[in-house]
């Protein structure tokens, strides 16, 4: 049994720790043979863990000693308290410190074996200002960051409990109430780290908010409003940022790329249509590019992939990798994403790799038209990979370039927009362009000339017979970029980006779901005079496309027949507008189909006003089926799957994957509604199992693929002007005499070592030790060192080739030594240091080359051969006399000695 004197409070003078580590308590024991082990204050013994089941800090606020009034409790009452567990004692002192205005921390402990179990015999808790910061952390010369502010004052306040086997409880054996510092006012107490914690309930709430793209600062504001103030939240904004960072670091502990590939691998188990491919740099094994597309994106491309918007956006990730987005337009005229890629650079070869991955992912189906921002490398890659696709430049980027290159010419800018968007024929465009550049006097402008050469890529007159499905800009990609910014934080990792990118996809698909509901379960109000045709259009097209069709029906009222001719079963209408005789369009009607010279149906996929006028004149009460483009109808996806099933030339894999996407969409809606109903869970599962038995066969189980080790990418430079480099921080100012940082040369006390000057010891051999060793062995050779000028404030000595030498400086003041040691590379044949520059408290002593025996002089003063009171100048005179000639430096002396040795 262990005996302890409870009346004596043993001082623990050695409890000084910078990192909060614990030392053994020095309390004496009667039983010297009992062995015990010290444990860290941040660790728990096995017995303690089994008693509580969780960290003591997690139990704060429990109903232990809840009846204690901490404002009026006395020291005697505290010393008479008993606790069932160590965690109860910690909780009591935790709440006591929070009430009184000081923070606590765990200190030393003692664990002992009792009946085969480890029991905490003693535990001590101290004020967080207990101890002092170790001096080695204050005197480091290689420090890269500033010192953290001091908070420890060697406070002696403590609270110690000890286990009593007879009572099977912990009793208070020491309690020191007094502090040597000011206590924290109540309005600051919640800022102590020990009193800051994010609870599990708060974690669940903030995780949900972050998943929905809420920024961290806004989450903090929401929690403050919910809790009723900053003091009631329980944590600070910095704690919240650290929590998110720590959680992300845990996710990517094996590497960012490895975590991302594992994420895709796991996702593929529920999405067999998921496609992903990455490229690795063979020189360093790091990832260069990554392309991926999930099953729903691939199904959307099979339905709406006739027009592809291809753009590079968003590079605010950790590696500055640009994001390549493949997007298009669905049957609701909404943005739909077909795939994405992260690439290391924006070269032609990289774009070719991405397009090849995209083509392989989409089973070789090439788009009919591609819209880009005009990047040269991207254009060249499209020519090689999509040779049959019509390439169009983004109208928004083109107009922006026009504003930047042709400034102070608003007439040309207005005319240029008309040239881009107006439905000219080729001849009409050429005529209009010639007049425009003459009137605005830009015929010789280099940008205008170059842009005109590429007119087939942007002028509507040259693209009016090509289908672009309402896509004339890369605004879809820019919209994706804007939405991603709401979810992804700046300089985030790839793993985080992929999670948030999936959230963007879910948002887009939810928009499509809402649009489907609006189109299928609501009916528009009919307002035109052609009610029959308008009703047929409302039943056929989606709600968004119907608006455009209705606009064309209304425009038919302003048209007038200028000429009509019959050629057998074919009729040709020449139409003009009311009060506009210069406007003329021709419509050919053969009894079943209609074709207009405006080419609106060819470029946009909807009938034009001229066709609706002829339908009215010919009493056609419905839109002919050849004029109904299936991609704009309510059942666009269903019709596409039916057409693929009837067409035997289509690849069976394409049909299978497209059906899979449609089935997934249907079952997702079903599961959402079914999950809300009570009492039908078992019945629904039985019905699903029956469907599986009826239509499905058992396949082999999915076998996960092993992700190879791929290194994280290296941050790349982005396009554009480089960022301005930040100015390097100024070096620390030092004294020119003693090299200290606490004063300058004017206020330095020569020959006197200041008590505040730190002691630095880098385990180097001093000069006196080196001389004593040379005297004892006499065979040892010393290294030569030329004087390093220490008057350069804060500057490191230059590095030269030659032998290594250890330079040591000392100053003797009443037995106190200040030593500074550094390793230097010196060239004894190419450098010169003046001896008379070595005046002051600290001196650098020149040493003899290894080939000679050192001078055996007693180092009473920091210089060799200097007696007390002797100056550097007199020492310099002695050296001159010993050589017999006028030498201006110690290095000259070394040259003479070396030359003499060579002659011998």
PDB file of C-alpha atoms in Angstrom, residues 72-298:
ATOM      1  CA  UNK A  72     -18.642  31.043  -3.132  1.00  0.00           C
ATOM      2  CA  UNK A  73     -16.732  27.796  -2.661  1.00  0.00           C
ATOM      3  CA  UNK A  74     -13.742  28.038  -0.298  1.00  0.00           C
ATOM      4  CA  UNK A  75     -10.320  26.451  -0.418  1.00  0.00           C
ATOM      5  CA  UNK A  76     -11.064  24.250   2.597  1.00  0.00           C
ATOM      6  CA  UNK A  77     -14.190  22.907   0.934  1.00  0.00           C
ATOM      7  CA  UNK A  78     -12.211  22.069  -2.188  1.00  0.00           C
ATOM      8  CA  UNK A  79      -9.496  20.249  -0.218  1.00  0.00           C
ATOM      9  CA  UNK A  80     -12.189  18.120   1.449  1.00  0.00           C
ATOM     10  CA  UNK A  81     -13.755  16.983  -1.842  1.00  0.00           C
ATOM     11  CA  UNK A  82     -13.634  13.434  -3.217  1.00  0.00           C
ATOM     12  CA  UNK A  83     -14.187  12.133  -6.726  1.00  0.00           C
ATOM     13  CA  UNK A  84     -15.094   8.760  -8.180  1.00  0.00           C
ATOM     14  CA  UNK A  85     -12.866   9.123 -11.264  1.00  0.00           C
ATOM     15  CA  UNK A  86     -10.091  11.327 -12.539  1.00  0.00           C
ATOM     16  CA  UNK A  87     -12.421  12.696 -15.193  1.00  0.00           C
ATOM     17  CA  UNK A  88     -14.750  14.003 -12.488  1.00  0.00           C
ATOM     18  CA  UNK A  89     -11.852  15.780 -10.845  1.00  0.00           C
ATOM     19  CA  UNK A  90     -10.805  17.254 -14.179  1.00  0.00           C
ATOM     20  CA  UNK A  91     -14.336  18.413 -14.848  1.00  0.00           C
ATOM     21  CA  UNK A  92     -14.586  20.080 -11.475  1.00  0.00           C
ATOM     22  CA  UNK A  93     -11.332  21.994 -11.928  1.00  0.00           C
ATOM     23  CA  UNK A  94     -12.317  22.772 -15.528  1.00  0.00           C
ATOM     24  CA  UNK A  95     -15.529  24.433 -14.427  1.00  0.00           C
ATOM     25  CA  UNK A  96     -13.801  26.074 -11.476  1.00  0.00           C
ATOM     26  CA  UNK A  97     -11.155  27.634 -13.728  1.00  0.00           C
ATOM     27  CA  UNK A  98     -13.732  28.794 -16.230  1.00  0.00           C
ATOM     28  CA  UNK A  99     -15.731  30.470 -13.478  1.00  0.00           C
ATOM     29  CA  UNK A 100     -12.697  32.096 -11.822  1.00  0.00           C
ATOM     30  CA  UNK A 101     -11.100  33.276 -15.067  1.00  0.00           C
ATOM     31  CA  UNK A 102      -8.110  31.077 -15.833  1.00  0.00           C
ATOM     32  CA  UNK A 103      -7.459  28.133 -18.136  1.00  0.00           C
ATOM     33  CA  UNK A 104      -6.252  24.738 -16.966  1.00  0.00           C
ATOM     34  CA  UNK A 105      -4.278  21.881 -18.406  1.00  0.00           C
ATOM     35  CA  UNK A 106      -3.328  18.351 -17.377  1.00  0.00           C
ATOM     36  CA  UNK A 107       0.099  17.950 -15.815  1.00  0.00           C
ATOM     37  CA  UNK A 108       1.943  15.049 -14.195  1.00  0.00           C
ATOM     38  CA  UNK A 109       0.390  11.693 -13.331  1.00  0.00           C
ATOM     39  CA  UNK A 110       1.387   8.433 -11.728  1.00  0.00           C
ATOM     40  CA  UNK A 111       0.072   5.001 -12.746  1.00  0.00           C
ATOM     41  CA  UNK A 112       0.400   1.870 -10.661  1.00  0.00           C
ATOM     42  CA  UNK A 113      -0.411  -1.798 -11.110  1.00  0.00           C
ATOM     43  CA  UNK A 114      -3.181  -2.939  -8.709  1.00  0.00           C
ATOM     44  CA  UNK A 115      -4.636  -6.439  -8.930  1.00  0.00           C
ATOM     45  CA  UNK A 116      -3.411  -6.773 -12.475  1.00  0.00           C
ATOM     46  CA  UNK A 117      -4.999  -3.494 -13.622  1.00  0.00           C
ATOM     47  CA  UNK A 118      -3.388  -0.148 -14.250  1.00  0.00           C
ATOM     48  CA  UNK A 119      -4.806   2.494 -11.932  1.00  0.00           C
ATOM     49  CA  UNK A 120      -4.022   6.196 -11.950  1.00  0.00           C
ATOM     50  CA  UNK A 121      -2.608   6.795  -8.475  1.00  0.00           C
ATOM     51  CA  UNK A 122      -2.095  10.521  -8.820  1.00  0.00           C
ATOM     52  CA  UNK A 123      -3.169  13.215 -11.249  1.00  0.00           C
ATOM     53  CA  UNK A 124      -2.309  16.883 -11.159  1.00  0.00           C
ATOM     54  CA  UNK A 125      -3.940  19.760 -13.015  1.00  0.00           C
ATOM     55  CA  UNK A 126      -2.298  23.160 -13.250  1.00  0.00           C
ATOM     56  CA  UNK A 127      -2.972  26.642 -14.508  1.00  0.00           C
ATOM     57  CA  UNK A 128      -2.191  27.002 -18.194  1.00  0.00           C
ATOM     58  CA  UNK A 129       0.439  29.615 -17.270  1.00  0.00           C
ATOM     59  CA  UNK A 130       2.364  27.067 -15.245  1.00  0.00           C
ATOM     60  CA  UNK A 131       6.030  26.722 -16.192  1.00  0.00           C
ATOM     61  CA  UNK A 132       8.176  28.727 -18.592  1.00  0.00           C
ATOM     62  CA  UNK A 133       9.061  28.391 -22.239  1.00  0.00           C
ATOM     63  CA  UNK A 134      12.370  26.618 -22.733  1.00  0.00           C
ATOM     64  CA  UNK A 135      15.241  28.952 -23.563  1.00  0.00           C
ATOM     65  CA  UNK A 136      16.326  26.910 -26.552  1.00  0.00           C
ATOM     66  CA  UNK A 137      13.182  27.999 -28.351  1.00  0.00           C
ATOM     67  CA  UNK A 138      13.909  31.648 -27.611  1.00  0.00           C
ATOM     68  CA  UNK A 139      17.512  31.598 -28.837  1.00  0.00           C
ATOM     69  CA  UNK A 140      17.242  29.679 -32.088  1.00  0.00           C
ATOM     70  CA  UNK A 141      19.074  31.393 -34.922  1.00  0.00           C
ATOM     71  CA  UNK A 142      17.486  29.326 -37.683  1.00  0.00           C
ATOM     72  CA  UNK A 143      13.941  30.414 -36.866  1.00  0.00           C
ATOM     73  CA  UNK A 144      11.774  30.908 -39.950  1.00  0.00           C
ATOM     74  CA  UNK A 145       8.631  32.253 -38.284  1.00  0.00           C
ATOM     75  CA  UNK A 146       8.162  34.789 -35.558  1.00  0.00           C
ATOM     76  CA  UNK A 147       7.947  33.790 -31.933  1.00  0.00           C
ATOM     77  CA  UNK A 148       4.549  33.007 -30.532  1.00  0.00           C
ATOM     78  CA  UNK A 149       3.575  35.423 -27.831  1.00  0.00           C
ATOM     79  CA  UNK A 150       4.509  34.342 -24.316  1.00  0.00           C
ATOM     80  CA  UNK A 151       1.700  33.205 -22.058  1.00  0.00           C
ATOM     81  CA  UNK A 152       3.463  31.302 -19.255  1.00  0.00           C
ATOM     82  CA  UNK A 153       4.456  33.055 -16.059  1.00  0.00           C
ATOM     83  CA  UNK A 154       5.517  30.072 -13.895  1.00  0.00           C
ATOM     84  CA  UNK A 155       2.195  30.200 -12.053  1.00  0.00           C
ATOM     85  CA  UNK A 156       2.046  27.802  -9.091  1.00  0.00           C
ATOM     86  CA  UNK A 157      -1.758  27.318  -9.022  1.00  0.00           C
ATOM     87  CA  UNK A 158      -2.544  23.596  -9.088  1.00  0.00           C
ATOM     88  CA  UNK A 159      -5.085  20.954  -8.172  1.00  0.00           C
ATOM     89  CA  UNK A 160      -3.939  17.404  -7.326  1.00  0.00           C
ATOM     90  CA  UNK A 161      -5.964  14.292  -6.557  1.00  0.00           C
ATOM     91  CA  UNK A 162      -4.719  10.933  -5.326  1.00  0.00           C
ATOM     92  CA  UNK A 163      -6.338   7.514  -5.256  1.00  0.00           C
ATOM     93  CA  UNK A 164      -7.251   5.971  -1.881  1.00  0.00           C
ATOM     94  CA  UNK A 165      -7.775   2.255  -2.093  1.00  0.00           C
ATOM     95  CA  UNK A 166      -9.698   2.066   1.192  1.00  0.00           C
ATOM     96  CA  UNK A 167     -12.304   4.522  -0.112  1.00  0.00           C
ATOM     97  CA  UNK A 168     -11.946   3.553  -3.768  1.00  0.00           C
ATOM     98  CA  UNK A 169     -12.080   7.260  -4.537  1.00  0.00           C
ATOM     99  CA  UNK A 170      -9.787  10.145  -5.419  1.00  0.00           C
ATOM    100  CA  UNK A 171      -9.137  12.687  -2.698  1.00  0.00           C
ATOM    101  CA  UNK A 172      -7.639  16.155  -3.006  1.00  0.00           C
ATOM    102  CA  UNK A 173      -4.044  16.161  -1.733  1.00  0.00           C
ATOM    103  CA  UNK A 174      -2.934  19.584  -2.937  1.00  0.00           C
ATOM    104  CA  UNK A 175      -4.755  22.769  -3.941  1.00  0.00           C
ATOM    105  CA  UNK A 176      -2.985  26.072  -4.583  1.00  0.00           C
ATOM    106  CA  UNK A 177      -5.443  28.852  -5.199  1.00  0.00           C
ATOM    107  CA  UNK A 178      -3.175  31.863  -5.716  1.00  0.00           C
ATOM    108  CA  UNK A 179      -1.978  32.937  -9.165  1.00  0.00           C
ATOM    109  CA  UNK A 180       0.971  35.176 -10.033  1.00  0.00           C
ATOM    110  CA  UNK A 181      -0.863  36.795 -12.929  1.00  0.00           C
ATOM    111  CA  UNK A 182      -4.047  38.683 -13.589  1.00  0.00           C
ATOM    112  CA  UNK A 183      -7.146  36.508 -14.018  1.00  0.00           C
ATOM    113  CA  UNK A 184      -9.080  36.681 -17.264  1.00  0.00           C
ATOM    114  CA  UNK A 185     -12.246  38.810 -17.246  1.00  0.00           C
ATOM    115  CA  UNK A 186     -15.493  36.995 -17.980  1.00  0.00           C
ATOM    116  CA  UNK A 187     -15.834  38.439 -21.476  1.00  0.00           C
ATOM    117  CA  UNK A 188     -12.485  36.890 -22.489  1.00  0.00           C
ATOM    118  CA  UNK A 189     -12.755  33.477 -20.826  1.00  0.00           C
ATOM    119  CA  UNK A 190     -14.393  31.793 -23.827  1.00  0.00           C
ATOM    120  CA  UNK A 191     -11.300  32.595 -25.922  1.00  0.00           C
ATOM    121  CA  UNK A 192      -9.007  30.264 -23.957  1.00  0.00           C
ATOM    122  CA  UNK A 193      -8.222  27.240 -26.192  1.00  0.00           C
ATOM    123  CA  UNK A 194      -9.199  24.766 -23.477  1.00  0.00           C
ATOM    124  CA  UNK A 195     -12.694  26.262 -23.361  1.00  0.00           C
ATOM    125  CA  UNK A 196     -13.136  26.220 -27.129  1.00  0.00           C
ATOM    126  CA  UNK A 197     -14.575  23.113 -28.744  1.00  0.00           C
ATOM    127  CA  UNK A 198     -16.862  22.197 -31.646  1.00  0.00           C
ATOM    128  CA  UNK A 199     -19.476  19.788 -30.308  1.00  0.00           C
ATOM    129  CA  UNK A 200     -20.693  16.787 -32.262  1.00  0.00           C
ATOM    130  CA  UNK A 201     -24.062  18.443 -32.842  1.00  0.00           C
ATOM    131  CA  UNK A 202     -22.358  21.564 -34.202  1.00  0.00           C
ATOM    132  CA  UNK A 203     -20.094  19.424 -36.401  1.00  0.00           C
ATOM    133  CA  UNK A 204     -23.086  17.729 -37.991  1.00  0.00           C
ATOM    134  CA  UNK A 205     -24.701  21.083 -38.649  1.00  0.00           C
ATOM    135  CA  UNK A 206     -21.676  22.850 -40.110  1.00  0.00           C
ATOM    136  CA  UNK A 207     -20.786  19.805 -42.225  1.00  0.00           C
ATOM    137  CA  UNK A 208     -24.217  19.944 -43.792  1.00  0.00           C
ATOM    138  CA  UNK A 209     -23.899  23.663 -44.456  1.00  0.00           C
ATOM    139  CA  UNK A 210     -20.473  23.256 -46.050  1.00  0.00           C
ATOM    140  CA  UNK A 211     -21.726  20.421 -48.253  1.00  0.00           C
ATOM    141  CA  UNK A 212     -24.312  22.791 -49.688  1.00  0.00           C
ATOM    142  CA  UNK A 213     -21.634  25.298 -50.652  1.00  0.00           C
ATOM    143  CA  UNK A 214     -22.045  27.726 -47.752  1.00  0.00           C
ATOM    144  CA  UNK A 215     -18.803  29.587 -47.143  1.00  0.00           C
ATOM    145  CA  UNK A 216     -17.009  29.167 -43.841  1.00  0.00           C
ATOM    146  CA  UNK A 217     -17.419  32.809 -42.845  1.00  0.00           C
ATOM    147  CA  UNK A 218     -21.169  32.591 -43.483  1.00  0.00           C
ATOM    148  CA  UNK A 219     -21.390  29.344 -41.496  1.00  0.00           C
ATOM    149  CA  UNK A 220     -19.723  31.106 -38.591  1.00  0.00           C
ATOM    150  CA  UNK A 221     -22.196  33.983 -38.824  1.00  0.00           C
ATOM    151  CA  UNK A 222     -25.109  31.545 -38.857  1.00  0.00           C
ATOM    152  CA  UNK A 223     -23.809  29.717 -35.762  1.00  0.00           C
ATOM    153  CA  UNK A 224     -23.290  33.014 -33.921  1.00  0.00           C
ATOM    154  CA  UNK A 225     -26.858  34.074 -34.641  1.00  0.00           C
ATOM    155  CA  UNK A 226     -28.180  30.669 -33.649  1.00  0.00           C
ATOM    156  CA  UNK A 227     -26.247  30.478 -30.358  1.00  0.00           C
ATOM    157  CA  UNK A 228     -26.917  34.070 -29.349  1.00  0.00           C
ATOM    158  CA  UNK A 229     -23.471  35.658 -29.539  1.00  0.00           C
ATOM    159  CA  UNK A 230     -19.769  35.005 -29.951  1.00  0.00           C
ATOM    160  CA  UNK A 231     -19.277  33.908 -26.345  1.00  0.00           C
ATOM    161  CA  UNK A 232     -22.000  31.269 -26.631  1.00  0.00           C
ATOM    162  CA  UNK A 233     -20.747  29.612 -29.814  1.00  0.00           C
ATOM    163  CA  UNK A 234     -17.953  27.699 -28.102  1.00  0.00           C
ATOM    164  CA  UNK A 235     -15.375  28.172 -30.845  1.00  0.00           C
ATOM    165  CA  UNK A 236     -13.836  30.883 -33.016  1.00  0.00           C
ATOM    166  CA  UNK A 237     -13.722  31.376 -36.742  1.00  0.00           C
ATOM    167  CA  UNK A 238     -10.130  30.145 -36.797  1.00  0.00           C
ATOM    168  CA  UNK A 239     -11.233  26.955 -35.042  1.00  0.00           C
ATOM    169  CA  UNK A 240     -13.830  26.433 -37.746  1.00  0.00           C
ATOM    170  CA  UNK A 241     -11.298  26.870 -40.539  1.00  0.00           C
ATOM    171  CA  UNK A 242      -8.916  24.494 -38.765  1.00  0.00           C
ATOM    172  CA  UNK A 243     -11.682  21.920 -38.390  1.00  0.00           C
ATOM    173  CA  UNK A 244     -12.401  21.899 -42.121  1.00  0.00           C
ATOM    174  CA  UNK A 245      -8.692  21.784 -42.975  1.00  0.00           C
ATOM    175  CA  UNK A 246      -8.054  18.904 -40.590  1.00  0.00           C
ATOM    176  CA  UNK A 247     -10.986  16.957 -41.972  1.00  0.00           C
ATOM    177  CA  UNK A 248      -9.726  17.417 -45.528  1.00  0.00           C
ATOM    178  CA  UNK A 249      -6.167  16.440 -44.593  1.00  0.00           C
ATOM    179  CA  UNK A 250      -7.485  13.202 -43.136  1.00  0.00           C
ATOM    180  CA  UNK A 251      -9.252  12.460 -46.411  1.00  0.00           C
ATOM    181  CA  UNK A 252      -6.111  12.948 -48.505  1.00  0.00           C
ATOM    182  CA  UNK A 253      -3.555  11.540 -46.081  1.00  0.00           C
ATOM    183  CA  UNK A 254      -2.393   9.041 -48.740  1.00  0.00           C
ATOM    184  CA  UNK A 255      -2.162  11.711 -51.433  1.00  0.00           C
ATOM    185  CA  UNK A 256      -4.577  14.003 -53.192  1.00  0.00           C
ATOM    186  CA  UNK A 257      -4.589  12.098 -56.481  1.00  0.00           C
ATOM    187  CA  UNK A 258      -4.851   8.694 -54.796  1.00  0.00           C
ATOM    188  CA  UNK A 259      -7.840   9.892 -52.773  1.00  0.00           C
ATOM    189  CA  UNK A 260      -9.496  11.270 -55.916  1.00  0.00           C
ATOM    190  CA  UNK A 261      -8.982   8.054 -57.871  1.00  0.00           C
ATOM    191  CA  UNK A 262     -10.287   6.003 -54.960  1.00  0.00           C
ATOM    192  CA  UNK A 263     -13.341   8.249 -54.859  1.00  0.00           C
ATOM    193  CA  UNK A 264     -14.009   7.569 -58.540  1.00  0.00           C
ATOM    194  CA  UNK A 265     -13.369   3.863 -58.047  1.00  0.00           C
ATOM    195  CA  UNK A 266     -15.921   3.644 -55.233  1.00  0.00           C
ATOM    196  CA  UNK A 267     -18.384   5.703 -57.227  1.00  0.00           C
ATOM    197  CA  UNK A 268     -18.072   3.319 -60.169  1.00  0.00           C
ATOM    198  CA  UNK A 269     -19.537   0.505 -58.043  1.00  0.00           C
ATOM    199  CA  UNK A 270     -22.898   2.319 -58.102  1.00  0.00           C
ATOM    200  CA  UNK A 271     -22.422   3.930 -61.512  1.00  0.00           C
ATOM    201  CA  UNK A 272     -21.122   1.362 -64.033  1.00  0.00           C
ATOM    202  CA  UNK A 273     -21.193   3.983 -66.791  1.00  0.00           C
ATOM    203  CA  UNK A 274     -18.634   6.136 -64.992  1.00  0.00           C
ATOM    204  CA  UNK A 275     -15.565   6.775 -67.136  1.00  0.00           C
ATOM    205  CA  UNK A 276     -12.259   8.147 -65.886  1.00  0.00           C
ATOM    206  CA  UNK A 277      -8.762   8.320 -67.301  1.00  0.00           C
ATOM    207  CA  UNK A 278      -5.598  10.057 -66.184  1.00  0.00           C
ATOM    208  CA  UNK A 279      -2.151  10.780 -67.591  1.00  0.00           C
ATOM    209  CA  UNK A 280       1.064  10.530 -65.578  1.00  0.00           C
ATOM    210  CA  UNK A 281       4.344  12.332 -66.132  1.00  0.00           C
ATOM    211  CA  UNK A 282       6.911   9.552 -66.622  1.00  0.00           C
ATOM    212  CA  UNK A 283       9.753  11.729 -65.398  1.00  0.00           C
ATOM    213  CA  UNK A 284       8.436  12.144 -61.858  1.00  0.00           C
ATOM    214  CA  UNK A 285       5.420   9.832 -61.584  1.00  0.00           C
ATOM    215  CA  UNK A 286       3.041  12.711 -60.933  1.00  0.00           C
ATOM    216  CA  UNK A 287      -0.374  13.168 -62.471  1.00  0.00           C
ATOM    217  CA  UNK A 288      -0.603  15.592 -65.379  1.00  0.00           C
ATOM    218  CA  UNK A 289      -4.196  15.311 -66.542  1.00  0.00           C
ATOM    219  CA  UNK A 290      -7.438  13.727 -65.400  1.00  0.00           C
ATOM    220  CA  UNK A 291     -10.670  13.260 -67.372  1.00  0.00           C
ATOM    221  CA  UNK A 292     -13.925  11.892 -66.005  1.00  0.00           C
ATOM    222  CA  UNK A 293     -17.635  11.660 -66.887  1.00  0.00           C
ATOM    223  CA  UNK A 294     -20.356   9.893 -64.936  1.00  0.00           C
ATOM    224  CA  UNK A 295     -23.167   7.786 -66.341  1.00  0.00           C
ATOM    225  CA  UNK A 296     -25.788  10.525 -66.443  1.00  0.00           C
ATOM    226  CA  UNK A 297     -23.438  12.868 -68.284  1.00  0.00           C
ATOM    227  CA  UNK A 298     -22.746  10.226 -70.898  1.00  0.00           C
TER     228      UNK A 298
END
